[in-house]
PDB file of C-alpha atoms in Angstrom:
ATOM      1  CA  UNK A   1      -0.098  -0.046   0.015  1.00  0.00           C
ATOM      2  CA  UNK A   2       3.008   2.285   0.543  1.00  0.00           C
ATOM      3  CA  UNK A   3       4.627   1.839  -2.262  1.00  0.00           C
ATOM      4  CA  UNK A   4       1.447   2.363  -4.316  1.00  0.00           C
ATOM      5  CA  UNK A   5       0.838   5.723  -2.674  1.00  0.00           C
ATOM      6  CA  UNK A   6       4.265   6.614  -3.015  1.00  0.00           C
ATOM      7  CA  UNK A   7       4.081   5.355  -6.783  1.00  0.00           C
ATOM      8  CA  UNK A   8       0.953   7.873  -7.370  1.00  0.00           C
ATOM      9  CA  UNK A   9       2.568  10.761  -5.567  1.00  0.00           C
ATOM     10  CA  UNK A  10       5.693  10.289  -8.084  1.00  0.00           C
ATOM     11  CA  UNK A  11       3.533  10.300 -11.037  1.00  0.00           C
ATOM     12  CA  UNK A  12       1.589  13.404  -9.901  1.00  0.00           C
ATOM     13  CA  UNK A  13       5.306  15.337  -9.228  1.00  0.00           C
ATOM     14  CA  UNK A  14       6.348  14.151 -12.365  1.00  0.00           C
ATOM     15  CA  UNK A  15       3.315  15.200 -14.380  1.00  0.00           C
ATOM     16  CA  UNK A  16       2.839  11.701 -16.180  1.00  0.00           C
ATOM     17  CA  UNK A  17      -0.688  12.217 -14.282  1.00  0.00           C
ATOM     18  CA  UNK A  18      -1.928  15.968 -14.439  1.00  0.00           C
ATOM     19  CA  UNK A  19      -5.380  15.743 -13.100  1.00  0.00           C
ATOM     20  CA  UNK A  20      -5.133  14.386  -9.237  1.00  0.00           C
ATOM     21  CA  UNK A  21      -5.578  17.289  -6.591  1.00  0.00           C
ATOM     22  CA  UNK A  22      -4.952  15.303  -3.353  1.00  0.00           C
ATOM     23  CA  UNK A  23      -3.861  11.771  -2.423  1.00  0.00           C
ATOM     24  CA  UNK A  24      -4.575  10.839   1.279  1.00  0.00           C
ATOM     25  CA  UNK A  25      -4.452   7.521   3.071  1.00  0.00           C
ATOM     26  CA  UNK A  26      -7.671   6.688   5.246  1.00  0.00           C
ATOM     27  CA  UNK A  27      -6.997   3.187   5.965  1.00  0.00           C
ATOM     28  CA  UNK A  28      -8.049   2.009   9.777  1.00  0.00           C
ATOM     29  CA  UNK A  29      -8.572  -1.127  11.365  1.00  0.00           C
ATOM     30  CA  UNK A  30     -11.727  -1.655   9.103  1.00  0.00           C
ATOM     31  CA  UNK A  31      -9.703  -2.107   6.098  1.00  0.00           C
ATOM     32  CA  UNK A  32      -7.611  -0.253   3.454  1.00  0.00           C
ATOM     33  CA  UNK A  33      -8.768   2.792   1.772  1.00  0.00           C
ATOM     34  CA  UNK A  34      -6.785   5.289  -0.749  1.00  0.00           C
ATOM     35  CA  UNK A  35      -8.649   8.479  -1.482  1.00  0.00           C
ATOM     36  CA  UNK A  36      -7.552  10.029  -4.789  1.00  0.00           C
ATOM     37  CA  UNK A  37      -9.157  13.230  -5.803  1.00  0.00           C
ATOM     38  CA  UNK A  38      -9.535  14.963  -8.846  1.00  0.00           C
ATOM     39  CA  UNK A  39      -9.177  18.530 -10.451  1.00  0.00           C
ATOM     40  CA  UNK A  40     -12.420  20.004 -11.290  1.00  0.00           C
ATOM     41  CA  UNK A  41     -12.663  19.201 -15.106  1.00  0.00           C
ATOM     42  CA  UNK A  42     -10.644  16.167 -14.702  1.00  0.00           C
ATOM     43  CA  UNK A  43     -12.269  12.362 -16.435  1.00  0.00           C
ATOM     44  CA  UNK A  44     -12.471  10.031 -13.478  1.00  0.00           C
ATOM     45  CA  UNK A  45     -12.178   7.202 -16.029  1.00  0.00           C
ATOM     46  CA  UNK A  46      -9.061   8.852 -17.732  1.00  0.00           C
ATOM     47  CA  UNK A  47      -7.277   9.140 -14.516  1.00  0.00           C
ATOM     48  CA  UNK A  48      -8.259   5.348 -13.489  1.00  0.00           C
ATOM     49  CA  UNK A  49      -6.933   4.213 -16.793  1.00  0.00           C
ATOM     50  CA  UNK A  50      -3.467   5.990 -16.368  1.00  0.00           C
ATOM     51  CA  UNK A  51      -3.268   4.334 -12.762  1.00  0.00           C
ATOM     52  CA  UNK A  52      -4.283   0.678 -14.017  1.00  0.00           C
ATOM     53  CA  UNK A  53      -1.436   1.585 -16.720  1.00  0.00           C
ATOM     54  CA  UNK A  54       1.383   3.077 -14.480  1.00  0.00           C
ATOM     55  CA  UNK A  55       0.662   1.575 -11.340  1.00  0.00           C
ATOM     56  CA  UNK A  56       0.699  -1.578  -9.454  1.00  0.00           C
ATOM     57  CA  UNK A  57      -3.358  -1.011  -8.686  1.00  0.00           C
ATOM     58  CA  UNK A  58      -3.881  -3.647 -11.153  1.00  0.00           C
ATOM     59  CA  UNK A  59      -1.721  -6.317 -12.192  1.00  0.00           C
ATOM     60  CA  UNK A  60      -1.907  -9.242 -14.373  1.00  0.00           C
ATOM     61  CA  UNK A  61      -0.050 -12.332 -13.334  1.00  0.00           C
ATOM     62  CA  UNK A  62       0.656 -15.517 -15.359  1.00  0.00           C
ATOM     63  CA  UNK A  63      -0.097 -18.747 -14.029  1.00  0.00           C
ATOM     64  CA  UNK A  64       0.508 -21.972 -15.656  1.00  0.00           C
ATOM     65  CA  UNK A  65      -1.825 -24.563 -13.936  1.00  0.00           C
ATOM     66  CA  UNK A  66       0.595 -27.432 -14.138  1.00  0.00           C
ATOM     67  CA  UNK A  67      -0.594 -30.321 -11.573  1.00  0.00           C
ATOM     68  CA  UNK A  68       0.118 -34.015 -11.002  1.00  0.00           C
ATOM     69  CA  UNK A  69      -2.919 -36.078 -11.729  1.00  0.00           C
ATOM     70  CA  UNK A  70      -2.910 -39.899 -11.041  1.00  0.00           C
ATOM     71  CA  UNK A  71       0.644 -39.908 -11.213  1.00  0.00           C
ATOM     72  CA  UNK A  72       0.825 -37.629 -14.154  1.00  0.00           C
ATOM     73  CA  UNK A  73       1.745 -34.094 -14.776  1.00  0.00           C
ATOM     74  CA  UNK A  74      -1.096 -32.031 -16.509  1.00  0.00           C
ATOM     75  CA  UNK A  75      -2.088 -28.852 -17.365  1.00  0.00           C
ATOM     76  CA  UNK A  76      -5.442 -28.080 -16.270  1.00  0.00           C
ATOM     77  CA  UNK A  77      -7.890 -25.041 -16.666  1.00  0.00           C
ATOM     78  CA  UNK A  78      -9.163 -23.488 -13.470  1.00  0.00           C
ATOM     79  CA  UNK A  79     -12.184 -25.424 -13.403  1.00  0.00           C
ATOM     80  CA  UNK A  80     -10.714 -28.558 -13.787  1.00  0.00           C
ATOM     81  CA  UNK A  81      -8.160 -27.910 -10.975  1.00  0.00           C
ATOM     82  CA  UNK A  82     -11.068 -26.735  -8.871  1.00  0.00           C
ATOM     83  CA  UNK A  83     -12.868 -29.904  -9.248  1.00  0.00           C
ATOM     84  CA  UNK A  84      -9.960 -32.218  -8.757  1.00  0.00           C
ATOM     85  CA  UNK A  85      -9.618 -30.055  -5.470  1.00  0.00           C
ATOM     86  CA  UNK A  86     -13.398 -30.533  -4.373  1.00  0.00           C
ATOM     87  CA  UNK A  87     -12.843 -34.369  -5.174  1.00  0.00           C
ATOM     88  CA  UNK A  88     -10.147 -34.725  -3.095  1.00  0.00           C
ATOM     89  CA  UNK A  89     -11.413 -33.017  -0.252  1.00  0.00           C
ATOM     90  CA  UNK A  90     -15.071 -34.978  -0.390  1.00  0.00           C
ATOM     91  CA  UNK A  91     -12.316 -38.250  -0.019  1.00  0.00           C
ATOM     92  CA  UNK A  92     -10.648 -36.457   3.022  1.00  0.00           C
ATOM     93  CA  UNK A  93     -13.971 -35.768   4.740  1.00  0.00           C
ATOM     94  CA  UNK A  94     -14.978 -39.335   3.495  1.00  0.00           C
ATOM     95  CA  UNK A  95     -12.072 -41.606   5.126  1.00  0.00           C
ATOM     96  CA  UNK A  96     -11.969 -39.411   8.282  1.00  0.00           C
ATOM     97  CA  UNK A  97     -15.589 -39.751   8.867  1.00  0.00           C
ATOM     98  CA  UNK A  98     -15.087 -43.512   8.410  1.00  0.00           C
ATOM     99  CA  UNK A  99     -12.363 -43.321  10.834  1.00  0.00           C
ATOM    100  CA  UNK A 100     -14.564 -41.307  13.559  1.00  0.00           C
ATOM    101  CA  UNK A 101     -17.389 -43.964  12.559  1.00  0.00           C
ATOM    102  CA  UNK A 102     -14.884 -46.793  13.657  1.00  0.00           C
ATOM    103  CA  UNK A 103     -13.337 -45.248  16.787  1.00  0.00           C
ATOM    104  CA  UNK A 104     -17.067 -44.296  18.082  1.00  0.00           C
ATOM    105  CA  UNK A 105     -18.454 -47.826  17.243  1.00  0.00           C
ATOM    106  CA  UNK A 106     -15.429 -49.521  18.937  1.00  0.00           C
ATOM    107  CA  UNK A 107     -15.891 -47.270  21.628  1.00  0.00           C
ATOM    108  CA  UNK A 108     -19.717 -48.393  22.192  1.00  0.00           C
ATOM    109  CA  UNK A 109     -18.978 -51.972  21.668  1.00  0.00           C
ATOM    110  CA  UNK A 110     -16.606 -51.567  24.864  1.00  0.00           C
ATOM    111  CA  UNK A 111     -18.937 -49.724  26.610  1.00  0.00           C
ATOM    112  CA  UNK A 112     -21.495 -52.433  26.332  1.00  0.00           C
ATOM    113  CA  UNK A 113     -19.323 -54.832  27.705  1.00  0.00           C
ATOM    114  CA  UNK A 114     -18.369 -52.650  30.566  1.00  0.00           C
ATOM    115  CA  UNK A 115     -22.602 -52.028  31.253  1.00  0.00           C
ATOM    116  CA  UNK A 116     -22.677 -55.931  31.557  1.00  0.00           C
ATOM    117  CA  UNK A 117     -19.519 -55.911  34.091  1.00  0.00           C
ATOM    118  CA  UNK A 118     -21.261 -53.353  35.903  1.00  0.00           C
ATOM    119  CA  UNK A 119     -24.636 -55.305  36.050  1.00  0.00           C
ATOM    120  CA  UNK A 120     -22.832 -58.535  37.197  1.00  0.00           C
ATOM    121  CA  UNK A 121     -20.111 -56.786  39.280  1.00  0.00           C
ATOM    122  CA  UNK A 122     -19.992 -59.659  41.806  1.00  0.00           C
ATOM    123  CA  UNK A 123     -19.708 -62.282  39.864  1.00  0.00           C
ATOM    124  CA  UNK A 124     -17.392 -60.571  37.791  1.00  0.00           C
ATOM    125  CA  UNK A 125     -14.997 -59.767  40.050  1.00  0.00           C
ATOM    126  CA  UNK A 126     -15.557 -63.141  41.592  1.00  0.00           C
ATOM    127  CA  UNK A 127     -14.320 -64.480  38.277  1.00  0.00           C
ATOM    128  CA  UNK A 128     -11.500 -62.404  37.996  1.00  0.00           C
ATOM    129  CA  UNK A 129     -10.422 -63.009  41.426  1.00  0.00           C
ATOM    130  CA  UNK A 130     -10.879 -67.259  41.176  1.00  0.00           C
ATOM    131  CA  UNK A 131      -8.781 -67.381  38.005  1.00  0.00           C
ATOM    132  CA  UNK A 132      -5.498 -68.218  37.475  1.00  0.00           C
ATOM    133  CA  UNK A 133      -4.541 -65.677  34.676  1.00  0.00           C
ATOM    134  CA  UNK A 134      -6.146 -62.928  32.661  1.00  0.00           C
ATOM    135  CA  UNK A 135      -6.822 -65.518  29.820  1.00  0.00           C
ATOM    136  CA  UNK A 136      -8.736 -67.823  31.997  1.00  0.00           C
ATOM    137  CA  UNK A 137     -10.700 -64.947  33.417  1.00  0.00           C
ATOM    138  CA  UNK A 138     -11.459 -63.803  29.718  1.00  0.00           C
ATOM    139  CA  UNK A 139     -12.701 -67.067  28.721  1.00  0.00           C
ATOM    140  CA  UNK A 140     -14.872 -67.614  31.593  1.00  0.00           C
ATOM    141  CA  UNK A 141     -16.415 -64.012  30.985  1.00  0.00           C
ATOM    142  CA  UNK A 142     -17.043 -65.198  27.371  1.00  0.00           C
ATOM    143  CA  UNK A 143     -18.514 -68.556  28.463  1.00  0.00           C
ATOM    144  CA  UNK A 144     -20.795 -66.808  31.107  1.00  0.00           C
ATOM    145  CA  UNK A 145     -21.788 -63.493  29.544  1.00  0.00           C
ATOM    146  CA  UNK A 146     -20.940 -64.176  25.733  1.00  0.00           C
ATOM    147  CA  UNK A 147     -18.932 -61.077  26.088  1.00  0.00           C
ATOM    148  CA  UNK A 148     -15.752 -61.277  22.851  1.00  0.00           C
ATOM    149  CA  UNK A 149     -12.183 -60.753  23.316  1.00  0.00           C
ATOM    150  CA  UNK A 150     -12.354 -56.655  22.989  1.00  0.00           C
ATOM    151  CA  UNK A 151     -14.924 -56.573  25.758  1.00  0.00           C
ATOM    152  CA  UNK A 152     -12.995 -59.043  28.312  1.00  0.00           C
ATOM    153  CA  UNK A 153     -10.003 -57.429  27.464  1.00  0.00           C
ATOM    154  CA  UNK A 154     -11.140 -54.062  28.354  1.00  0.00           C
ATOM    155  CA  UNK A 155     -12.644 -55.584  31.670  1.00  0.00           C
ATOM    156  CA  UNK A 156      -9.545 -57.557  32.737  1.00  0.00           C
ATOM    157  CA  UNK A 157      -7.165 -54.697  32.074  1.00  0.00           C
ATOM    158  CA  UNK A 158      -9.156 -52.242  34.494  1.00  0.00           C
ATOM    159  CA  UNK A 159      -7.586 -52.392  38.153  1.00  0.00           C
ATOM    160  CA  UNK A 160     -10.891 -53.855  40.426  1.00  0.00           C
ATOM    161  CA  UNK A 161     -11.299 -50.640  42.349  1.00  0.00           C
ATOM    162  CA  UNK A 162     -11.880 -48.801  38.970  1.00  0.00           C
ATOM    163  CA  UNK A 163     -14.163 -51.683  37.947  1.00  0.00           C
ATOM    164  CA  UNK A 164     -16.074 -51.502  40.868  1.00  0.00           C
ATOM    165  CA  UNK A 165     -16.409 -47.628  40.659  1.00  0.00           C
ATOM    166  CA  UNK A 166     -17.736 -47.595  37.702  1.00  0.00           C
ATOM    167  CA  UNK A 167     -21.346 -45.446  37.358  1.00  0.00           C
ATOM    168  CA  UNK A 168     -23.873 -47.194  35.544  1.00  0.00           C
ATOM    169  CA  UNK A 169     -25.518 -44.140  34.533  1.00  0.00           C
ATOM    170  CA  UNK A 170     -22.575 -42.387  33.087  1.00  0.00           C
ATOM    171  CA  UNK A 171     -22.012 -45.469  30.954  1.00  0.00           C
ATOM    172  CA  UNK A 172     -25.608 -44.882  29.779  1.00  0.00           C
ATOM    173  CA  UNK A 173     -24.970 -41.456  29.076  1.00  0.00           C
ATOM    174  CA  UNK A 174     -21.920 -41.575  27.138  1.00  0.00           C
ATOM    175  CA  UNK A 175     -23.038 -44.789  25.226  1.00  0.00           C
ATOM    176  CA  UNK A 176     -26.211 -42.738  24.165  1.00  0.00           C
ATOM    177  CA  UNK A 177     -24.160 -39.661  23.189  1.00  0.00           C
ATOM    178  CA  UNK A 178     -22.095 -41.906  21.213  1.00  0.00           C
ATOM    179  CA  UNK A 179     -25.329 -43.939  19.364  1.00  0.00           C
ATOM    180  CA  UNK A 180     -26.184 -40.474  18.577  1.00  0.00           C
ATOM    181  CA  UNK A 181     -22.849 -39.433  16.916  1.00  0.00           C
ATOM    182  CA  UNK A 182     -22.534 -42.970  15.079  1.00  0.00           C
ATOM    183  CA  UNK A 183     -26.380 -42.445  13.203  1.00  0.00           C
ATOM    184  CA  UNK A 184     -24.667 -38.843  12.216  1.00  0.00           C
ATOM    185  CA  UNK A 185     -21.664 -40.257  10.799  1.00  0.00           C
ATOM    186  CA  UNK A 186     -23.785 -42.772   8.948  1.00  0.00           C
ATOM    187  CA  UNK A 187     -25.741 -40.269   7.652  1.00  0.00           C
ATOM    188  CA  UNK A 188     -22.833 -38.259   6.393  1.00  0.00           C
ATOM    189  CA  UNK A 189     -21.408 -41.378   4.372  1.00  0.00           C
ATOM    190  CA  UNK A 190     -24.713 -41.955   2.768  1.00  0.00           C
ATOM    191  CA  UNK A 191     -25.527 -38.351   2.239  1.00  0.00           C
ATOM    192  CA  UNK A 192     -23.232 -36.756  -0.824  1.00  0.00           C
ATOM    193  CA  UNK A 193     -24.974 -33.430   0.106  1.00  0.00           C
ATOM    194  CA  UNK A 194     -23.621 -33.699   3.733  1.00  0.00           C
ATOM    195  CA  UNK A 195     -19.990 -34.535   2.483  1.00  0.00           C
ATOM    196  CA  UNK A 196     -20.241 -31.637   0.334  1.00  0.00           C
ATOM    197  CA  UNK A 197     -21.477 -29.273   2.900  1.00  0.00           C
ATOM    198  CA  UNK A 198     -18.865 -29.922   5.182  1.00  0.00           C
ATOM    199  CA  UNK A 199     -16.371 -29.521   2.217  1.00  0.00           C
ATOM    200  CA  UNK A 200     -17.804 -26.086   1.851  1.00  0.00           C
ATOM    201  CA  UNK A 201     -18.086 -25.300   5.438  1.00  0.00           C
ATOM    202  CA  UNK A 202     -14.345 -26.095   5.689  1.00  0.00           C
ATOM    203  CA  UNK A 203     -13.310 -24.314   2.724  1.00  0.00           C
ATOM    204  CA  UNK A 204     -14.926 -20.920   4.354  1.00  0.00           C
ATOM    205  CA  UNK A 205     -13.546 -21.843   7.505  1.00  0.00           C
ATOM    206  CA  UNK A 206     -10.167 -21.428   5.541  1.00  0.00           C
ATOM    207  CA  UNK A 207     -11.002 -18.247   3.894  1.00  0.00           C
ATOM    208  CA  UNK A 208     -12.033 -16.991   7.110  1.00  0.00           C
ATOM    209  CA  UNK A 209      -8.649 -17.633   8.797  1.00  0.00           C
ATOM    210  CA  UNK A 210      -6.523 -16.427   5.999  1.00  0.00           C
ATOM    211  CA  UNK A 211      -8.581 -13.863   4.198  1.00  0.00           C
TER     212      UNK A 211
END
């Protein structure tokens, strides 16, 4: 901005532009504002064209849209490169959503096993204490409650104090929130319009952050 104002002032001083009477910088925290006042009989469009020609008020920049696509270099149009970028972002959102879905489902599965442990806490503690090792304890819980390896592993690796201190209501609350999240994530994966809405939202967030 400072160089632009200096350039305009230089053009006036050199009389290359003769119809400017005043030049002010009125920029503030809300944005940039450069005021160019003209002489009474000046033609504003002519002065504007002179500023475009002689200063960096308007610049033309050449860009070669060369990018790798499927491992091959390709010169693309603006529309093509935007289309590929959006496709890539769709893939990113889809992969991320699948990852979050699996993580939520895995956690919900463990919580369901912990709920069983809380419901039969005395029996579970007895099985753990009377088993010769964790492997036997897990096998006995599977036979008694129908729990799988992941669930029994989560139970036996807890300290007994932590296991007996589990709050049934907290488990239900967390599981309920996870079920809501799982349903939402599945809806995203089954609905392309929601995926695109997320791509748009994140693109606007980047615009807001970096202006």
